[in-house]
CSV table of C-alpha atoms in Angstrom, one decimal:
chain,number,residue,atom,x,y,z
O,1,PHE,CA,-154.7,133.8,4.7
O,2,PHE,CA,-153.4,132.3,1.5
O,3,THR,CA,-151.5,134.9,-0.6
O,4,ASN,CA,-151.1,135.0,-4.4
O,5,LYS,CA,-147.3,134.1,-3.9
O,6,GLY,CA,-148.0,130.8,-2.3
O,7,ARG,CA,-147.5,131.6,1.4
O,8,VAL,CA,-150.1,131.1,4.1
O,9,TYR,CA,-150.3,133.2,7.4
O,10,ARG,CA,-152.5,132.4,10.4
O,11,PRO,CA,-153.7,135.1,12.9
O,12,LYS,CA,-156.2,134.3,15.6
O,13,VAL,CA,-159.6,135.9,15.1
O,14,HIS,CA,-159.3,138.0,18.3
O,15,GLU,CA,-156.2,139.5,16.9
O,16,LEU,CA,-158.1,141.0,14.0
O,17,PRO,CA,-159.6,144.6,14.6
O,18,ASP,CA,-163.2,144.7,15.4
O,19,ALA,CA,-165.0,147.6,13.5
O,20,GLY,CA,-168.4,148.7,12.2
O,21,ARG,CA,-169.8,147.6,8.9
O,22,ASP,CA,-169.0,150.9,7.2
O,23,ALA,CA,-165.5,151.3,8.7
O,24,ARG,CA,-162.5,151.3,6.4
O,25,GLY,CA,-160.6,148.6,8.5
O,26,GLN,CA,-157.0,148.1,9.0
O,27,HIS,CA,-154.6,147.1,6.3
O,28,VAL,CA,-153.5,143.4,6.4
O,29,ALA,CA,-149.9,144.3,6.1
O,30,ASN,CA,-150.2,145.9,9.6
O,31,LEU,CA,-151.4,142.5,11.0
O,32,LEU,CA,-149.3,140.0,9.0
O,33,ALA,CA,-145.8,140.1,7.8
O,34,PHE,CA,-146.7,140.2,4.1
O,35,LYS,CA,-144.0,140.5,1.5
O,36,PRO,CA,-144.3,143.7,-0.5
O,37,ASP,CA,-145.7,142.0,-3.6
O,38,GLU,CA,-148.1,139.7,-1.8
O,39,SER,CA,-152.0,140.0,-1.9
O,40,ILE,CA,-154.8,137.9,-0.4
O,41,ALA,CA,-156.0,135.1,-2.6
O,42,GLN,CA,-158.1,133.2,-0.1
O,43,VAL,CA,-159.2,133.3,3.6
O,44,ILE,CA,-160.3,130.2,5.4
O,45,ALA,CA,-161.6,130.0,8.9
O,46,ILE,CA,-160.8,126.7,11.0
O,47,ASP,CA,-161.3,125.8,14.7
O,48,SER,CA,-158.5,123.2,14.7
O,49,TYR,CA,-156.0,121.6,12.3
O,50,ALA,CA,-157.1,118.1,13.4
O,51,SER,CA,-160.8,118.6,12.5
O,52,HIS,CA,-160.1,118.7,8.8
O,53,PRO,CA,-158.0,116.1,6.8
O,54,ASN,CA,-156.8,118.0,3.7
O,55,LEU,CA,-156.3,121.3,2.1
O,56,VAL,CA,-156.2,121.9,-1.7
O,57,ILE,CA,-154.7,124.9,-3.3
O,58,ALA,CA,-155.3,125.9,-7.0
O,59,THR,CA,-153.3,128.2,-9.1
O,60,ARG,CA,-154.1,130.4,-12.0
O,61,SER,CA,-152.4,128.1,-14.5
O,62,GLY,CA,-154.7,125.3,-13.4
O,63,MET,CA,-152.3,123.4,-11.0
O,64,VAL,CA,-153.9,121.8,-8.0
O,65,LYS,CA,-152.2,120.5,-4.8
O,66,LYS,CA,-153.5,118.5,-1.9
O,67,SER,CA,-151.7,118.4,1.5
O,68,PRO,CA,-152.6,117.2,5.0
O,69,LEU,CA,-154.0,120.3,6.9
O,70,VAL,CA,-151.9,119.5,9.9
O,71,GLU,CA,-148.8,120.4,7.9
O,72,TYR,CA,-149.9,124.1,8.2
O,73,ASP,CA,-150.0,124.0,12.0
O,74,SER,CA,-147.0,126.4,12.7
O,75,PRO,CA,-146.8,129.5,15.0
O,76,ARG,CA,-144.4,131.3,12.6
O,77,SER,CA,-145.4,134.9,12.1
O,78,GLY,CA,-143.6,135.2,8.8
O,79,GLY,CA,-145.8,132.7,7.2
O,80,LEU,CA,-145.2,129.4,5.6
O,81,ILE,CA,-144.7,128.2,2.0
O,82,ALA,CA,-148.0,126.6,1.0
O,83,ILE,CA,-147.1,125.6,-2.5
O,84,ASN,CA,-144.0,125.8,-4.8
O,85,LEU,CA,-145.1,128.1,-7.6
O,86,LYS,CA,-143.7,128.0,-11.1
O,87,ASP,CA,-142.6,131.4,-12.6
O,88,GLY,CA,-145.5,133.6,-13.5
O,89,ASP,CA,-148.1,131.5,-11.7
O,90,GLU,CA,-150.3,132.6,-8.7
O,91,VAL,CA,-152.5,131.1,-6.1
O,92,VAL,CA,-156.2,131.8,-6.8
O,93,SER,CA,-158.1,129.6,-4.3
O,94,ALA,CA,-157.8,127.2,-1.4
O,95,SER,CA,-160.4,124.8,0.0
O,96,ILE,CA,-160.5,122.3,3.0
O,97,VAL,CA,-161.6,118.9,1.6
O,98,SER,CA,-161.9,115.2,2.7
O,99,ASP,CA,-161.6,112.1,0.3
O,100,LYS,CA,-165.5,111.9,0.0
O,101,ASP,CA,-165.6,115.4,-1.4
O,102,GLU,CA,-165.3,116.7,-5.0
O,103,LEU,CA,-163.7,119.8,-6.5
O,104,LEU,CA,-165.1,122.2,-9.1
O,105,LEU,CA,-162.6,124.4,-11.0
O,106,VAL,CA,-164.0,127.3,-12.9
O,107,SER,CA,-162.1,129.4,-15.5
O,108,ARG,CA,-162.4,133.2,-16.3
O,109,LYS,CA,-163.8,132.3,-19.8
O,110,GLY,CA,-166.7,130.2,-18.2
O,111,MET,CA,-165.3,126.6,-18.5
O,112,SER,CA,-165.5,124.2,-15.5
O,113,LEU,CA,-164.2,120.9,-14.5
O,114,ARG,CA,-165.7,118.7,-11.8
O,115,PHE,CA,-163.6,115.7,-10.4
O,116,LEU,CA,-163.1,113.7,-7.3
O,117,ALA,CA,-160.9,114.8,-4.4
O,118,ASN,CA,-159.9,111.3,-3.3
O,119,GLU,CA,-156.3,109.8,-3.3
O,120,GLU,CA,-156.9,108.1,-6.7
O,121,SER,CA,-157.8,111.4,-8.4
O,122,ILE,CA,-155.3,113.7,-6.5
O,123,ARG,CA,-152.9,112.2,-4.1
O,124,SER,CA,-151.6,114.0,-1.0
O,125,MET,CA,-148.4,115.8,-1.2
O,126,GLY,CA,-145.9,117.7,0.9
O,127,ARG,CA,-146.5,121.4,1.7
O,128,SER,CA,-143.7,122.8,-0.6
O,129,THR,CA,-144.4,120.8,-3.7
O,130,SER,CA,-145.9,122.2,-7.0
O,131,GLY,CA,-148.9,119.9,-7.3
O,132,VAL,CA,-150.4,118.4,-10.5
O,133,ILE,CA,-152.5,119.6,-13.4
O,134,GLY,CA,-156.1,120.2,-12.4
O,135,MET,CA,-157.5,121.8,-15.5
O,136,LYS,CA,-156.3,122.7,-18.9
O,137,PHE,CA,-157.3,125.8,-20.8
O,138,ARG,CA,-157.9,127.2,-24.3
O,139,SER,CA,-156.0,130.3,-25.4
O,140,ASP,CA,-156.3,133.5,-23.2
O,141,ASP,CA,-158.0,131.6,-20.4
O,142,GLU,CA,-156.9,130.9,-16.8
O,143,LEU,CA,-158.3,129.5,-13.5
O,144,LEU,CA,-160.8,131.9,-11.7
O,145,THR,CA,-161.6,129.9,-8.7
O,146,MET,CA,-162.1,126.5,-7.1
O,147,ALA,CA,-165.0,125.3,-4.9
O,148,ALA,CA,-165.3,122.1,-2.8
O,149,ILE,CA,-168.4,120.0,-3.2
O,150,ASN,CA,-169.5,118.4,0.1
O,151,GLY,CA,-172.4,115.9,0.3
O,152,GLU,CA,-175.2,115.0,-1.9
O,153,SER,CA,-175.7,117.1,-5.0
O,154,LYS,CA,-179.6,117.1,-5.0
O,155,ASP,CA,-180.0,120.6,-3.4
O,156,GLN,CA,-176.8,122.1,-4.6
O,157,TYR,CA,-176.3,124.6,-7.3
O,158,VAL,CA,-173.3,126.3,-9.1
O,159,PHE,CA,-173.7,130.0,-8.8
O,160,THR,CA,-171.7,132.3,-11.2
O,161,ALA,CA,-171.5,136.2,-11.3
O,162,THR,CA,-170.0,138.7,-13.7
O,163,ASP,CA,-168.4,142.0,-13.0
O,164,GLY,CA,-171.2,143.6,-15.0
O,165,GLY,CA,-173.7,142.5,-12.3
O,166,TYR,CA,-175.2,139.5,-13.9
O,167,ALA,CA,-175.6,136.0,-12.1
O,168,LYS,CA,-177.2,132.6,-12.5
O,169,ARG,CA,-177.6,129.4,-10.7
O,170,THR,CA,-177.4,126.0,-12.4
O,171,HIS,CA,-178.1,122.6,-10.8
O,172,LEU,CA,-174.9,120.8,-9.9
O,173,ASP,CA,-176.2,117.6,-11.6
O,174,GLU,CA,-175.6,119.4,-15.0
O,175,TYR,CA,-171.9,119.4,-14.3
O,176,ARG,CA,-170.9,115.8,-14.9
O,177,LEU,CA,-168.0,114.2,-13.0
O,178,GLN,CA,-165.0,114.1,-15.1
O,179,GLY,CA,-161.3,113.1,-14.7
O,180,ARG,CA,-158.7,115.7,-13.5
O,181,GLY,CA,-156.7,117.5,-16.2
O,182,GLY,CA,-159.2,118.1,-18.9
O,183,ILE,CA,-160.7,121.2,-20.4
O,184,GLY,CA,-164.1,120.6,-18.9
O,185,VAL,CA,-167.6,121.8,-19.8
O,186,LYS,CA,-169.2,125.3,-20.2
O,187,ALA,CA,-170.3,126.9,-16.8
O,188,ALA,CA,-171.5,130.2,-18.3
O,189,LYS,CA,-171.9,132.0,-21.6
O,190,ILE,CA,-169.5,135.0,-21.5
O,191,ASP,CA,-170.4,138.2,-23.1
O,192,GLU,CA,-167.4,140.5,-22.2
O,193,GLY,CA,-169.1,143.5,-23.7
O,194,SER,CA,-172.3,144.3,-22.0
O,195,ARG,CA,-172.5,141.6,-19.1
O,196,GLY,CA,-168.7,141.4,-18.3
O,197,VAL,CA,-166.4,138.6,-17.3
O,198,LEU,CA,-166.7,136.1,-14.5
O,199,VAL,CA,-165.7,137.4,-11.0
O,200,GLY,CA,-166.8,134.5,-8.9
O,201,ALA,CA,-168.2,131.0,-8.8
O,202,MET,CA,-169.4,128.9,-5.8
O,203,ILE,CA,-171.4,125.9,-4.6
O,204,VAL,CA,-174.8,127.2,-3.0
O,205,GLN,CA,-178.1,125.9,-1.7
O,206,PRO,CA,-181.5,127.5,-2.1
O,207,LYS,CA,-181.5,128.8,1.6
O,208,ASP,CA,-178.1,130.6,1.2
O,209,GLU,CA,-177.7,134.3,0.4
O,210,ILE,CA,-175.1,136.0,-1.6
O,211,LEU,CA,-173.2,139.2,-1.0
O,212,ALA,CA,-172.1,141.1,-4.0
O,213,ILE,CA,-169.3,143.7,-3.3
O,214,THR,CA,-168.8,146.5,-5.9
O,215,SER,CA,-165.7,148.6,-6.7
O,216,GLY,CA,-167.8,151.6,-5.2
O,217,GLY,CA,-167.6,149.9,-1.8
O,218,THR,CA,-171.2,149.0,-1.5
O,219,VAL,CA,-172.5,145.5,-0.6
O,220,MET,CA,-175.8,144.0,-1.9
O,221,ARG,CA,-177.3,140.9,-0.2
O,222,THR,CA,-179.6,138.6,-2.2
O,223,PRO,CA,-181.1,135.3,-1.4
O,224,ILE,CA,-180.2,132.5,-3.7
O,225,ASP,CA,-183.7,131.4,-4.4
O,226,GLU,CA,-184.4,134.9,-6.0
O,227,VAL,CA,-181.9,134.2,-8.7
O,228,ARG,CA,-183.5,132.3,-11.5
O,229,GLU,CA,-182.4,128.7,-12.2
O,230,THR,CA,-181.0,128.2,-15.7
O,231,THR,CA,-178.9,125.8,-17.7
O,232,ARG,CA,-175.1,125.9,-17.9
O,233,ASP,CA,-174.6,127.6,-21.1
O,234,THR,CA,-176.6,130.8,-20.4
O,235,LEU,CA,-175.8,134.5,-19.7
O,236,GLY,CA,-177.8,134.8,-16.4
O,237,VAL,CA,-180.0,137.7,-15.1
O,238,ARG,CA,-179.4,141.0,-13.5
O,239,LEU,CA,-178.1,140.6,-9.9
O,240,VAL,CA,-177.0,144.1,-9.1
O,241,ASN,CA,-177.9,147.5,-10.7
O,242,LEU,CA,-174.5,149.3,-11.2
O,243,SER,CA,-173.8,153.0,-11.7
O,244,GLU,CA,-171.6,154.1,-14.7
O,245,GLY,CA,-168.0,152.9,-14.1
O,246,ILE,CA,-168.9,150.7,-11.1
O,247,THR,CA,-168.3,146.9,-11.3
O,248,VAL,CA,-168.8,143.9,-9.1
O,249,VAL,CA,-165.4,142.9,-7.8
O,250,SER,CA,-166.3,139.9,-5.6
O,251,ILE,CA,-169.0,137.6,-4.3
O,252,ALA,CA,-169.3,135.9,-1.0
O,253,LEU,CA,-171.7,133.3,0.5
O,254,VAL,CA,-173.8,133.7,3.5
O,255,LYS,CA,-175.0,130.5,5.0
O,256,GLU,CA,-178.4,130.4,6.6
O,257,GLU,CA,-177.0,129.7,10.1
């Protein structure tokens, strides 16, 4: 569990309470020794620390940091420092990567930057360092999320969704590879009035499915191939029909397997 304050906690899955789909669940503060002002930014499931080479953490201000995953192998219940944050910054995303992978950063205003995750582009650092600039922003923008790109791009798409219930998928080839530290290219046309702001972006394949979670506590499941493919600079189509006052708060990926 990576928190917004730059710490990482690691429970074993069997320690988490098992409950039905419509159960409220147990508060994470009862399971992990979170500080009072900490909230979850990213959850990653791993089987061993040796099976993955690197971990990349991204912050709201656009900083990225790559570290060997084995550096996070600690039994401490109080959590570890995962990144040294500057004042006012927060962790927004974390991904496991290899040097053969790429990274896609997406901002709240719909900009995106795709770059290599190898040592030449982003060198590996210690656990408690601050990282380097991953993406720059125009005024009033910030990083929404980061996604790892694994393997060939021919069957991969960038899926984006807004809190107003609209979504689209665009072929990954439309996002050209660039150098780290730029402003990037447009990933979605944002209409903050009727269609809302971005709440999520991820790399998907046609056989995947998406879960859209709303502020009302409902979950809608949609196959990716039912979401029309469009170009980068578009608004998208209706993904979820929302009642008055209800918004989409999060999206999650469901792999075919």
